[in-house]
Amino acid sequence: MALITKIREKSGIAAAAIAISLILFLIGGDIFQGRSSFFGGAKDAVGEIGGETIKYQDFQNKVDEITQQYQQQSGRSPGEQEVSMIRDQVWNQYILDLAYGKEYETLGLTVSPAELVDMVQGTNIHPSVRQQFTNPQTGQFDKNYVIQFLKNFKTLPAAQQQAWVNFEKSLSQDRLRLKYENLLKMSTYTTNVEAQKDYVAQTSKVDARYLYVPFYSVADSTIKVTDAQLEEYLSSHKDLFQGQTTRSIQYVTFPVIPSKLDTASFYNDLKRLAKELAIAKNDSAFAMMNSDVKTPYYSTLAEIPEAVKGQLGNMTPGGIYGPFKNGLTYSIYKYGGIQKDSLFTVRASHILINAPKDASDSVKATARKRAEGILAQIKGGASFEAMAQQFGTDGTAQQGGDLGYFKNNGGMVKPFENAVFAFSGTGLLPSIVETDFGYHIVKVTEAKTNTRYKLAAINRTIAPSQSTMDEVLRKADAFAAENTTKEAFEASLKKDKTLLMLRGDRIPEGASSFNNLQNARDIVRWAFNDDTKVGSVSDVFQNDNQYIVALVTGSTDKEKVKVDDFREELTARVKGDLKAEQIEKKLAGISGTLEQIAQKYGAGALVETATDITLAQGVLTSAGADPTAIGKAFGLKVGKRSKPFKGEGGVFIMETTKSTPAPAIADLTLYKNTAKMMAGQRTSFYINEAIKENAKVVDNRAKFF
């Protein structure tokens, strides 16, 4: 996705710190309410990093310090997501100081004052600085804005000065992390043997015929599995069943839905607003003032909802249109005509064949040839979207190559942008486009346009009245009061079929949501409370537009893995082994051709053929991507047959009928570079996990917040 985002995203802990520092510097926030009365003695540890205990009060003091700065600058309270981000920043700062800091110190890594100046106002401006000091007229970074800000720095309020100091500190930490990661990235390499292995896995092929008896052909009712067998399997496969501390719950939801009276009142209000919008002298201001969800007056085609977009051709200036429904929000529009913008907007898709600008000529030539071959197939009738999913090498591949809407303002690399905006209409660009990222096959899906539409939109969300909410709460309270035990809870569900019961399985301790419940932290915290046991029933929780009463039905502990924690998966695996033994025993006594064996075996046995199987992407007809069977096909000599063996989903007898070795290749650079690139993409994650593991990070925040 580098083409789309232009490296605007940063992975890892330091990036999170930068993001929050920017928010603090530019907007601000509120102060959290302390909870010190909840904690004391040995129970006040928020966590432990590198052998150092982080006390709740110390942690909260840092949170308070940041949120005070936040509040002073914005004058508003943070939302729940902002609250979580600020806490994460404080925690991540501890990790940077106590875990990463030791690594930097050991290696002698520092960021000099000169480097910091260079990142802020020098030659190598940090992306975060570029993002914030942008000229609104040109949309480009303007160094003069930075210089002017720094000249006036001492005249700024103390809170904003401190926020800038924190921001610069986060820039230094980001640079330190980048240096550290680059050191490790540069230490990774791919040998010729590894590259040759990847090449062979992708290009060598075999054809095979095989007999396949899937496990599902044997009825589960004929296989008896005991707890002793499950215990034995769990004991011998501990690496496959890693424990996790979780809770499982059942919960009854009482949705708060607008009543008929609420709905009638809402529609009357909407009709009144439509009449007033029609005669309003300043329609855009009137719409903004009366909207629950505010939308811009001038909108490009890309910004207009699909339902409205389809009606634009029928709209006349001054007309009122709608209501248009989107979920619980209804919108009415007053159309004011069109305006031409200085920028064009277009929607396009692409298939990127990766070939970095520093790649060798042979790698680029191979990539270009591959791109031209794909382009030729699409011109011949192949689906662009299917080819993108199969051959695309960036994050758009799974979306059929869709890049969404973008403007000709430098959001894309220049050669790509020039090619797309030089194209008229929609359709496939006739030639590939070369950029520093590689070669692109491009399809314009919505033609470029610089038309903006004047739409004064009143967006109102229908909501239940207070009396409706009170009535639903009364019902939820009555249910909670009458069903305080597991037995009573379940009996009520059986008795009253109108109650909506849902399950939340294996909810982790730090979860803030589960199923379709967002902002459900209070429910999770209750489920993990020391006083909450399996069988406990909660009081009433309010969650957005519903009330909830929950029952804890199960718990797991990462330190004490039990059969019940993985019963279904263990049972399926043990049944698979028992079925395999049964099938193999029956097949062992049968001889003849595969067809004869299948006939003698009886129902369930399939004989199939697979051609051009590769190790990297081999797929069998009924069995799918079964690595055991595919590996066996490559391991057999042509004309040889295997004995019955267990695969992932059944038992096979494999015959290899043809083998096509990978052609000799002189230059493995493409495969080495691909492997190196993929390893580099994983480096940040692996470094972070390794450092946390080495520092023995224990995160207990979920018990406090």
XYZ file of C-alpha atoms in Angstrom:
705
model
C 0.000 0.000 0.000
C 3.020 2.287 -0.174
C 1.653 3.798 -3.363
C -1.594 4.798 -1.677
C -0.366 5.953 1.687
C 3.076 7.226 0.665
C 4.427 5.736 3.841
C 2.057 7.762 5.990
C 1.638 4.898 8.432
C 4.252 3.933 10.969
C 4.252 0.564 12.648
C 5.214 -0.151 16.211
C 5.257 1.546 19.558
C 7.100 4.744 18.639
C 4.545 5.603 15.987
C 1.744 5.396 18.536
C 3.657 7.794 20.756
C 4.099 10.229 17.861
C 0.412 10.081 16.981
C -0.663 10.920 20.524
C 1.960 13.649 20.888
C 0.643 15.231 17.698
C -2.902 15.120 19.040
C -1.759 16.739 22.273
C 0.215 19.367 20.394
C -2.593 20.277 18.020
C -5.936 19.660 19.749
C -5.965 18.676 23.430
C -8.141 16.676 25.879
C -9.461 15.999 29.378
C -8.393 14.519 32.717
C -9.188 10.976 33.687
C -10.876 10.307 36.990
C -8.525 8.591 39.411
C -9.437 5.232 40.952
C -6.817 5.056 43.666
C -9.342 3.958 46.270
C -9.710 0.651 44.434
C -6.090 -0.311 44.871
C -3.563 -0.776 47.579
C -0.696 -2.880 48.793
C 0.428 -5.607 46.410
C -2.558 -5.091 44.114
C -1.574 -1.652 42.794
C 0.842 -2.866 40.082
C -0.299 -1.829 36.601
C 2.459 -3.988 35.145
C 6.089 -4.991 35.123
C 8.761 -4.251 32.495
C 12.373 -5.376 32.669
C 11.990 -6.345 36.296
C 10.647 -2.920 37.301
C 7.155 -2.687 38.776
C 4.905 0.090 37.479
C 2.651 1.321 40.268
C -0.880 2.438 39.561
C -0.358 5.901 41.045
C 2.831 6.510 39.036
C 1.057 5.410 35.880
C -1.974 7.595 36.640
C 0.227 10.617 37.393
C 1.708 10.395 33.899
C -1.768 10.012 32.419
C -2.937 13.060 34.376
C 0.021 15.117 33.204
C -0.704 14.414 29.538
C -4.456 14.802 29.792
C -4.133 18.128 31.601
C -2.131 19.439 28.635
C -4.740 17.945 26.345
C -7.622 19.628 28.182
C -5.934 23.025 28.401
C -5.486 23.189 24.645
C -8.846 21.818 23.504
C -11.226 22.597 26.323
C -13.129 19.342 25.805
C -13.224 15.864 27.273
C -11.715 13.006 25.243
C -13.861 10.268 23.783
C -13.396 6.664 24.832
C -11.043 5.956 21.938
C -8.894 8.973 22.827
C -8.850 7.873 26.458
C -7.569 4.475 25.395
C -4.951 6.011 23.101
C -3.559 8.229 25.862
C -3.283 5.303 28.256
C -1.580 3.312 25.523
C 0.865 6.163 24.993
C 1.842 6.166 28.660
C 2.250 2.387 28.683
C 4.238 2.388 25.436
C 6.483 5.117 26.818
C 7.305 2.832 29.738
C 8.211 0.069 27.283
C 10.375 2.457 25.253
C 12.189 3.682 28.357
C 12.578 0.407 30.239
C 12.863 -2.194 27.457
C 13.981 -0.489 24.247
C 16.071 2.064 26.124
C 18.412 -0.631 27.428
C 18.940 -1.942 23.891
C 19.764 1.541 22.573
C 22.160 2.152 25.436
C 23.951 -1.144 24.885
C 24.484 -0.329 21.203
C 25.366 3.323 21.817
C 22.489 4.607 19.672
C 21.602 8.287 20.091
C 19.928 11.131 18.225
C 22.072 14.241 18.179
C 20.679 17.799 18.447
C 21.765 18.347 14.842
C 19.691 15.342 13.742
C 16.647 16.705 15.525
C 17.025 20.087 13.833
C 17.345 18.307 10.493
C 14.117 16.374 11.129
C 12.190 19.531 12.038
C 13.531 22.221 9.704
C 16.445 20.767 7.764
C 16.835 18.590 4.687
C 15.321 15.323 5.933
C 12.003 16.483 7.375
C 10.207 13.871 9.467
C 6.882 12.731 7.889
C 4.949 13.796 10.998
C 6.296 17.335 10.688
C 5.446 17.366 6.975
C 1.933 16.278 7.756
C 1.241 19.046 10.256
C 2.963 22.012 8.608
C 1.157 21.950 5.276
C 0.278 25.012 3.225
C -3.536 24.915 2.911
C -3.352 26.674 -0.474
C -0.986 24.201 -2.130
C -1.522 21.100 -0.009
C 2.286 20.799 0.236
C 4.682 20.973 3.172
C 5.975 24.501 3.762
C 9.165 24.826 5.806
C 8.426 28.509 6.360
C 5.487 27.506 8.567
C 7.861 25.558 10.810
C 10.376 28.395 11.006
C 7.649 30.925 11.811
C 6.268 28.643 14.523
C 9.696 28.242 16.143
C 10.336 31.994 16.020
C 7.145 32.569 17.989
C 7.699 29.555 20.242
C 8.474 31.499 23.441
C 5.293 33.545 23.107
C 3.090 30.430 23.128
C 1.223 29.280 26.267
C 3.296 27.070 28.567
C 1.081 24.030 27.867
C 1.628 24.300 24.120
C 5.380 24.756 24.606
C 5.454 21.573 26.685
C 3.409 19.745 24.056
C 5.988 20.706 21.405
C 8.825 19.496 23.653
C 7.019 16.163 24.023
C 6.473 16.033 20.268
C 10.195 16.567 19.579
C 10.994 13.862 22.134
C 8.725 11.449 20.280
C 10.481 12.340 17.002
C 13.814 11.416 18.569
C 12.411 8.155 19.884
C 10.993 7.322 16.479
C 14.392 7.959 14.893
C 16.088 5.784 17.519
C 13.668 2.964 16.853
C 14.197 3.344 13.116
C 17.971 3.130 13.561
C 17.599 0.054 15.728
C 15.231 -1.659 13.310
C 17.425 -0.835 10.322
C 20.420 -2.390 12.044
C 18.488 -5.624 12.425
C 16.923 -5.418 8.961
C 20.354 -5.022 7.417
C 21.484 -8.129 9.257
C 18.846 -10.262 7.526
C 19.678 -11.869 4.218
C 18.567 -14.652 1.915
C 21.065 -17.240 0.774
C 21.188 -18.637 -2.740
C 19.998 -21.967 -1.335
C 16.915 -20.317 0.214
C 16.190 -18.364 -2.969
C 16.610 -21.529 -5.041
C 14.181 -23.317 -2.722
C 11.576 -20.567 -3.197
C 12.102 -20.629 -6.955
C 11.677 -24.396 -7.131
C 8.568 -24.278 -4.923
C 6.950 -21.784 -7.285
C 7.975 -23.251 -10.649
C 8.463 -27.033 -10.398
C 5.247 -28.962 -11.093
C 3.801 -32.437 -10.877
C 0.656 -34.172 -12.136
C -0.939 -36.763 -9.891
C -3.823 -39.192 -9.588
C -5.017 -40.070 -6.133
C -7.641 -41.866 -4.138
C -9.136 -39.716 -1.394
C -11.410 -40.810 1.434
C -12.448 -37.703 3.400
C -13.014 -38.001 7.132
C -16.532 -36.625 6.790
C -17.481 -39.750 4.819
C -17.270 -41.674 8.095
C -20.208 -40.834 10.365
C -19.216 -39.162 13.644
C -21.733 -41.332 15.461
C -19.580 -44.409 14.722
C -16.524 -42.903 16.455
C -16.448 -42.775 20.241
C -13.972 -40.382 21.886
C -13.187 -40.555 25.605
C -11.904 -37.805 27.882
C -8.787 -39.915 28.430
C -8.033 -39.760 24.705
C -8.565 -36.012 24.690
C -6.254 -35.604 27.692
C -3.591 -37.716 25.987
C -3.822 -35.719 22.750
C -3.622 -32.411 24.623
C -0.625 -33.607 26.622
C 1.298 -34.625 23.490
C 0.393 -31.518 21.450
C 0.816 -28.710 23.974
C 2.434 -26.471 21.378
C -0.797 -26.460 19.354
C -3.000 -25.446 22.272
C -1.650 -22.308 23.891
C -3.635 -21.211 26.908
C -5.370 -17.851 27.227
C -7.171 -16.185 30.098
C -10.742 -15.633 28.919
C -14.353 -15.507 29.989
C -17.435 -16.784 28.166
C -20.837 -15.272 28.743
C -24.452 -15.455 27.721
C -26.271 -12.174 27.643
C -29.800 -10.962 27.126
C -30.131 -7.727 25.190
C -33.037 -5.333 25.539
C -32.849 -3.096 22.450
C -34.099 0.468 22.763
C -36.049 1.039 19.552
C -38.003 4.204 18.729
C -41.699 3.663 19.397
C -44.457 4.451 16.884
C -44.983 7.736 18.701
C -41.254 8.524 18.483
C -41.240 7.728 14.755
C -44.291 9.886 14.010
C -42.755 12.811 15.880
C -39.466 12.360 13.999
C -41.156 12.406 10.567
C -43.153 15.510 11.436
C -39.943 17.240 12.502
C -38.223 16.188 9.252
C -41.102 17.569 7.161
C -40.932 20.864 9.026
C -37.183 21.125 8.427
C -37.620 20.375 4.715
C -40.061 23.279 4.363
C -37.798 25.635 6.283
C -34.733 24.538 4.267
C -36.603 25.332 1.027
C -37.016 28.992 1.994
C -33.831 29.458 4.030
C -31.734 32.368 2.712
C -28.488 30.775 3.881
C -29.331 27.139 3.201
C -25.873 25.727 4.022
C -25.774 27.400 7.451
C -29.363 26.326 8.187
C -28.548 22.718 7.237
C -25.411 22.661 9.387
C -27.303 24.097 12.372
C -30.025 21.445 12.168
C -27.936 18.336 11.413
C -26.934 15.576 13.786
C -24.253 14.560 11.282
C -22.651 17.474 9.439
C -21.561 17.099 5.799
C -19.753 19.644 3.568
C -21.753 21.975 1.325
C -19.443 21.432 -1.639
C -18.999 17.723 -2.392
C -17.203 15.804 -5.103
C -18.931 12.837 -6.683
C -16.765 10.568 -4.528
C -18.109 12.152 -1.331
C -21.803 11.834 -2.193
C -23.735 8.751 -0.949
C -24.620 6.267 -3.683
C -28.381 6.724 -3.280
C -28.047 10.491 -3.726
C -25.504 10.160 -6.528
C -28.029 8.257 -8.612
C -30.517 11.158 -8.380
C -28.157 14.013 -9.306
C -29.184 13.950 -12.950
C -32.800 14.677 -11.983
C -32.075 17.486 -9.533
C -32.753 21.134 -10.286
C -31.260 24.102 -8.386
C -33.413 25.094 -5.417
C -35.168 21.710 -5.242
C -35.630 19.682 -2.042
C -34.897 15.948 -2.259
C -35.236 13.035 0.125
C -35.414 11.748 2.661
C -32.595 9.298 1.937
C -32.063 6.616 4.587
C -28.686 5.374 5.802
C -29.090 3.161 8.856
C -30.974 5.264 11.412
C -29.996 8.551 9.749
C -32.337 10.283 7.328
C -31.121 13.044 5.027
C -32.898 15.758 3.050
C -31.012 17.831 0.474
C -31.384 21.218 -1.150
C -29.569 21.201 -4.467
C -27.678 24.373 -5.384
C -26.062 23.441 -8.690
C -22.440 22.708 -9.563
C -19.043 24.353 -9.291
C -15.783 23.562 -11.067
C -12.837 22.727 -8.820
C -9.166 23.368 -9.546
C -8.408 19.704 -8.840
C -9.701 16.579 -10.569
C -10.918 13.433 -8.797
C -10.747 9.921 -10.272
C -11.243 6.337 -9.131
C -8.905 3.612 -10.344
C -7.609 0.118 -9.685
C -4.148 -1.282 -10.281
C -2.104 -4.462 -10.244
C 1.391 -3.776 -8.935
C 4.226 -6.074 -9.964
C 6.914 -5.196 -7.464
C 10.306 -4.063 -8.790
C 12.004 -1.485 -6.509
C 13.991 1.288 -8.175
C 17.262 -0.151 -6.814
C 16.560 -3.621 -8.264
C 18.915 -5.065 -10.900
C 18.152 -4.721 -14.605
C 17.381 -8.439 -14.847
C 14.860 -8.231 -12.001
C 13.171 -5.236 -13.610
C 13.091 -6.973 -16.979
C 11.475 -10.062 -15.462
C 8.904 -7.963 -13.607
C 8.090 -5.919 -16.732
C 7.634 -9.071 -18.777
C 5.296 -10.452 -16.124
C 3.270 -7.216 -16.049
C 2.975 -7.139 -19.826
C 1.792 -10.758 -19.794
C -0.938 -9.941 -17.254
C -1.988 -6.883 -19.270
C -2.265 -9.054 -22.377
C -4.478 -11.560 -20.550
C -6.810 -8.777 -19.368
C -6.996 -7.355 -22.882
C -7.898 -10.881 -23.987
C -10.899 -10.986 -21.644
C -9.507 -12.015 -18.242
C -11.106 -10.367 -15.198
C -9.031 -7.419 -13.943
C -10.219 -7.979 -10.355
C -9.407 -11.701 -10.421
C -5.948 -11.032 -11.872
C -5.342 -8.375 -9.199
C -6.193 -10.852 -6.433
C -3.904 -13.469 -7.977
C -0.903 -11.372 -8.986
C -1.079 -8.056 -7.077
C 1.808 -7.531 -4.655
C 0.466 -4.708 -2.482
C -2.391 -4.313 -0.008
C -5.005 -3.565 -2.681
C -4.814 -7.069 -4.167
C -7.599 -8.550 -2.037
C -9.892 -5.659 -3.026
C -9.394 -6.402 -6.709
C -6.762 -3.672 -6.933
C -9.170 -0.873 -5.967
C -7.349 2.327 -4.973
C -10.544 4.254 -4.240
C -10.852 7.940 -5.143
C -7.860 10.267 -5.319
C -7.024 13.728 -6.626
C -4.230 15.077 -8.806
C -2.554 16.798 -5.867
C 0.488 14.596 -5.357
C -1.292 11.891 -3.404
C 0.109 9.331 -5.849
C 3.611 9.093 -7.252
C 4.033 11.379 -10.252
C 4.295 8.875 -13.146
C 1.221 7.024 -11.909
C -0.773 10.209 -11.366
C 0.196 11.605 -14.784
C -0.847 8.419 -16.579
C -4.212 8.145 -14.838
C -5.229 11.792 -15.226
C -4.093 11.872 -18.869
C -6.568 9.068 -19.606
C -10.037 9.997 -20.838
C -13.137 8.124 -19.722
C -13.029 4.746 -18.044
C -11.320 1.463 -18.864
C -7.958 -0.245 -19.048
C -4.858 1.849 -19.720
C -3.276 0.466 -22.906
C 0.260 0.304 -21.498
C 1.862 -0.525 -18.171
C 2.960 2.350 -15.953
C 6.449 2.299 -14.423
C 7.136 3.938 -11.043
C 9.725 3.559 -8.295
C 7.549 0.796 -6.835
C 7.483 -1.353 -9.973
C 5.097 -1.873 -12.884
C 1.379 -1.134 -12.746
C -1.503 -2.413 -14.850
C -4.145 0.282 -14.391
C -7.901 0.431 -14.868
C -9.846 3.683 -14.474
C -13.173 2.722 -12.899
C -14.719 6.194 -12.582
C -13.674 8.943 -15.001
C -11.858 12.035 -13.805
C -14.004 15.015 -12.965
C -13.511 18.426 -11.378
C -17.216 19.008 -10.762
C -18.331 19.796 -7.233
C -21.976 19.721 -6.200
C -23.672 22.201 -3.904
C -25.764 20.159 -1.481
C -27.162 21.597 1.728
C -27.869 18.445 3.713
C -29.884 18.072 6.893
C -28.965 14.716 8.441
C -31.109 13.647 11.375
C -30.815 10.405 13.316
C -34.001 8.873 14.637
C -33.714 8.098 18.333
C -36.001 6.802 21.057
C -37.526 9.285 23.483
C -36.611 9.329 27.161
C -39.901 7.665 28.074
C -39.177 4.815 25.648
C -35.697 4.354 27.144
C -37.119 4.356 30.678
C -39.636 1.654 29.806
C -36.973 -0.654 28.321
C -34.707 -0.067 31.327
C -37.566 -1.043 33.627
C -37.903 -4.382 31.806
C -34.142 -5.029 31.955
C -34.019 -4.183 35.678
C -36.928 -6.541 36.358
C -35.190 -9.382 34.503
C -31.920 -8.856 36.416
C -33.714 -8.685 39.772
C -35.753 -11.854 39.159
C -32.900 -13.978 37.738
C -29.879 -13.764 40.004
C -28.705 -17.357 39.484
C -27.651 -19.394 36.467
C -30.658 -21.701 36.867
C -33.164 -18.837 37.038
C -31.476 -17.024 34.134
C -31.683 -20.069 31.851
C -35.221 -20.915 32.970
C -36.412 -17.410 32.030
C -34.874 -17.771 28.577
C -36.789 -21.015 28.025
C -40.025 -19.520 29.344
C -39.943 -16.203 27.451
C -39.125 -16.809 23.778
C -39.237 -13.057 23.018
C -35.981 -12.492 24.894
C -32.955 -12.085 22.634
C -30.070 -14.188 23.985
C -26.536 -14.033 22.551
C -23.179 -15.580 23.454
C -19.729 -14.118 23.872
C -17.150 -16.902 23.770
C -13.545 -16.698 24.942
C -13.423 -12.971 25.551
C -9.859 -11.858 26.456
C -9.248 -9.781 29.552
C -8.209 -6.633 27.700
C -11.105 -6.649 25.220
C -13.155 -3.494 24.812
C -15.625 -5.119 22.411
C -16.937 -8.546 21.427
C -19.447 -9.809 18.915
C -21.155 -6.655 17.641
C -20.929 -4.894 20.999
C -18.647 -1.873 20.909
C -17.599 0.074 24.020
C -18.254 -3.036 26.106
C -15.325 -2.570 28.483
C -17.569 -2.375 31.559
C -19.082 -5.803 30.783
C -15.644 -7.377 30.277
C -14.289 -5.800 33.455
C -17.250 -7.194 35.408
C -16.724 -10.680 33.963
C -13.067 -10.644 35.088
C -13.709 -9.177 38.530
C -12.397 -11.388 41.349
C -15.893 -11.522 42.844
C -17.480 -12.681 39.588
C -17.590 -16.462 39.336
C -18.895 -18.867 36.715
C -22.674 -18.697 37.148
C -22.733 -15.045 38.291
C -25.448 -12.793 36.831
C -24.775 -9.097 36.297
C -26.772 -5.976 36.990
C -28.005 -4.014 33.962
C -25.399 -2.544 31.615
C -26.185 0.185 29.111
C -24.463 -0.317 25.769
C -25.252 2.245 23.076
C -28.915 1.707 22.140
C -29.580 -1.325 24.312
C -29.532 -2.644 27.874
C -27.758 -5.898 28.712
C -27.875 -8.487 31.497
C -25.033 -11.053 31.392
C -24.308 -14.512 32.825
C -20.743 -15.908 33.063
C -20.806 -19.407 31.557
C -17.122 -20.336 31.483
C -13.529 -19.280 32.111
C -10.058 -20.287 30.960
C -6.627 -19.637 32.465
C -3.488 -19.396 30.328
C -1.482 -21.093 33.064
C -3.898 -24.022 33.430
C -4.941 -25.387 30.037
C -7.800 -27.890 30.314
C -9.528 -30.203 27.854
C -12.692 -28.148 28.170
C -10.825 -25.099 26.896
C -10.375 -26.792 23.489
C -12.908 -29.629 23.657
C -14.405 -29.160 20.183
C -11.048 -28.850 18.428
C -9.507 -31.709 20.397
C -12.504 -33.930 19.674
C -12.300 -33.169 15.955
C -8.581 -33.985 15.859
C -8.912 -37.217 17.832
C -11.864 -38.281 15.684
C -9.749 -37.542 12.605
C -6.981 -39.811 13.884
C -9.429 -42.604 14.734
C -11.144 -42.300 11.368
C -7.754 -42.353 9.622
C -6.830 -45.597 11.411
C -10.150 -47.126 10.389
C -9.847 -46.022 6.742
C -6.175 -47.009 6.406
C -6.873 -50.444 7.866
C -9.664 -51.035 5.354
C -7.597 -49.755 2.397
C -4.556 -51.852 3.347
C -6.393 -55.051 2.457
C -7.435 -53.894 -1.038
C -5.340 -54.095 -4.207
C -5.749 -53.130 -7.877
C -5.990 -49.809 -9.713
C -7.146 -46.703 -7.870
C -10.576 -47.117 -9.438
C -10.747 -50.755 -8.367
C -9.657 -49.872 -4.830
C -12.286 -47.124 -4.643
C -14.994 -49.502 -5.883
C -14.044 -52.182 -3.385
C -13.798 -49.647 -0.548
C -17.309 -48.383 -1.189
C -19.091 -45.113 -0.452
C -16.878 -42.118 0.286
C -13.833 -43.063 -1.822
C -13.000 -40.577 -4.601
C -10.504 -40.914 -7.456
C -9.305 -37.552 -8.795
C -6.606 -36.027 -10.986
C -4.591 -32.844 -10.347
C -2.311 -31.194 -12.903
C 0.460 -28.602 -12.626
C 0.605 -28.743 -8.830
C 3.266 -26.507 -7.246
C 4.613 -26.729 -3.732
C 3.954 -23.048 -3.156
C 0.324 -22.923 -4.314
C -0.793 -26.511 -4.822
C -4.518 -27.209 -4.531
C -6.306 -30.554 -4.878
C -9.850 -30.863 -6.184
C -11.746 -32.084 -3.128
C -9.057 -31.922 -0.451
C -7.976 -28.333 -1.172
C -4.509 -27.183 -0.106
C -3.433 -30.324 1.776
C 0.326 -29.895 2.404
C 0.880 -33.527 3.399
C -0.657 -34.870 0.198
C 1.066 -32.279 -2.020
C 4.414 -33.017 -0.390
C 3.873 -36.740 -0.958
C 3.150 -36.091 -4.661
C 6.498 -34.303 -5.035
C 8.310 -36.976 -3.032
C 7.201 -39.906 -5.215
C 8.971 -40.938 -8.361
C 6.891 -40.822 -11.540
C 4.788 -43.979 -11.865
C 5.103 -44.878 -8.194
C 2.227 -45.199 -5.739
C 2.197 -44.434 -2.033
C 0.715 -46.516 0.735
C -2.433 -45.108 2.385
C -1.528 -42.073 4.476
C -3.363 -39.496 6.592
C -3.690 -35.962 5.243
C -5.326 -32.897 6.736
C -8.890 -33.888 5.998
C -8.789 -37.522 4.954
C -6.751 -40.526 3.830
C -4.918 -40.649 0.480
C -3.270 -43.078 -1.872
C -1.129 -40.966 -4.198
C 0.308 -41.698 -7.668
C 2.613 -39.211 -9.371
C 2.106 -39.349 -13.144
C 4.314 -36.511 -14.370
C 7.098 -34.327 -13.000
C 8.306 -31.045 -14.519
C 11.431 -29.804 -12.740
C 12.042 -26.071 -12.402
C 14.065 -24.791 -15.376
C 17.632 -23.781 -14.647
C 17.927 -20.139 -13.664
C 21.074 -18.049 -13.652
C 19.845 -15.063 -11.676
C 17.984 -15.580 -8.385
C 17.915 -11.871 -7.539
C 14.153 -11.508 -7.909
C 13.501 -14.340 -5.454
C 16.148 -13.101 -3.037
C 14.712 -9.583 -3.103
C 11.167 -10.840 -2.600
C 12.225 -12.925 0.388
C 14.202 -9.999 1.805
C 11.253 -7.637 1.351
C 8.860 -10.020 3.111
C 11.329 -10.525 5.955
C 11.691 -6.751 6.261
C 7.940 -6.304 6.528
C 7.866 -8.682 9.481
C 10.911 -7.242 11.232
C 9.142 -4.527 13.244
C 6.654 -6.988 14.690
C 9.294 -9.596 15.525
C 11.578 -7.020 17.140
C 8.754 -5.725 19.298
C 7.716 -9.224 20.389
C 11.310 -10.253 21.118
C 12.037 -7.168 23.205
C 8.822 -7.558 25.204
C 9.584 -11.232 25.772
C 13.141 -10.440 26.844
C 11.891 -7.709 29.182
C 9.249 -10.097 30.559
C 6.520 -7.504 30.062
C 3.475 -8.104 32.255
C 0.494 -5.905 31.379
C -2.156 -5.709 34.113
C -3.922 -2.578 32.820
C -7.083 -4.539 32.065
C -7.640 -4.965 35.813
C -7.675 -1.213 36.318
C -9.282 0.351 33.251
